[in-house]
Amino acid sequence: MDFDDKMWAGVKSGALGQSEDDVVGNSPGVRRELTESIRSLPRWRKGVRWKKIETRRKIVGGSQKACRELGRS
């Protein structure tokens, strides 16, 4: 971030005399929350992938069942 970006960040937040970290929020709670969110992303992606696989299996299973029923009729 260059000087102009820092200046505009301070103007937008009303904090010209503060450092860049203070403008964003430099508290342990903010850092902890961000860290926890980042750590949960792989679990979230794994869950999404599992849900897609589960849904596909249900669709394929239903299609196979319908084909069997139509074939016997």
Short mmCIF file of C-alpha atoms in Angstrom, two decimals, residues 13-38:
data_model
loop_
_atom_site.label_atom_id
_atom_site.label_comp_id
_atom_site.label_asym_id
_atom_site.label_seq_id
_atom_site.Cartn_x
_atom_site.Cartn_y
_atom_site.Cartn_z
CA SER A 13 -12.16 6.24 8.24
CA GLY A 14 -11.66 9.67 9.79
CA ALA A 15 -8.38 8.53 11.33
CA LEU A 16 -5.61 10.56 9.72
CA GLY A 17 -3.37 10.43 12.79
CA GLN A 18 -3.58 6.65 13.19
CA SER A 19 -1.44 3.96 11.66
CA GLU A 20 -2.68 1.62 8.95
CA ASP A 21 -3.17 -1.22 11.47
CA ASP A 22 -5.32 0.97 13.70
CA VAL A 23 -7.55 1.95 10.80
CA VAL A 24 -8.27 -1.69 9.96
CA GLY A 25 -8.55 -2.82 13.56
CA ASN A 26 -5.59 -4.17 15.45
CA SER A 27 -7.21 -5.89 18.38
CA PRO A 28 -6.62 -9.49 19.48
CA GLY A 29 -10.32 -10.25 18.99
CA VAL A 30 -10.28 -9.18 15.36
CA ARG A 31 -7.15 -11.19 14.64
CA ARG A 32 -8.53 -14.25 16.45
CA GLU A 33 -11.82 -14.09 14.55
CA LEU A 34 -10.02 -13.74 11.22
CA THR A 35 -7.67 -16.63 12.05
CA GLU A 36 -10.58 -18.89 13.05
CA SER A 37 -12.42 -18.03 9.84
CA ILE A 38 -9.39 -18.81 7.70
#
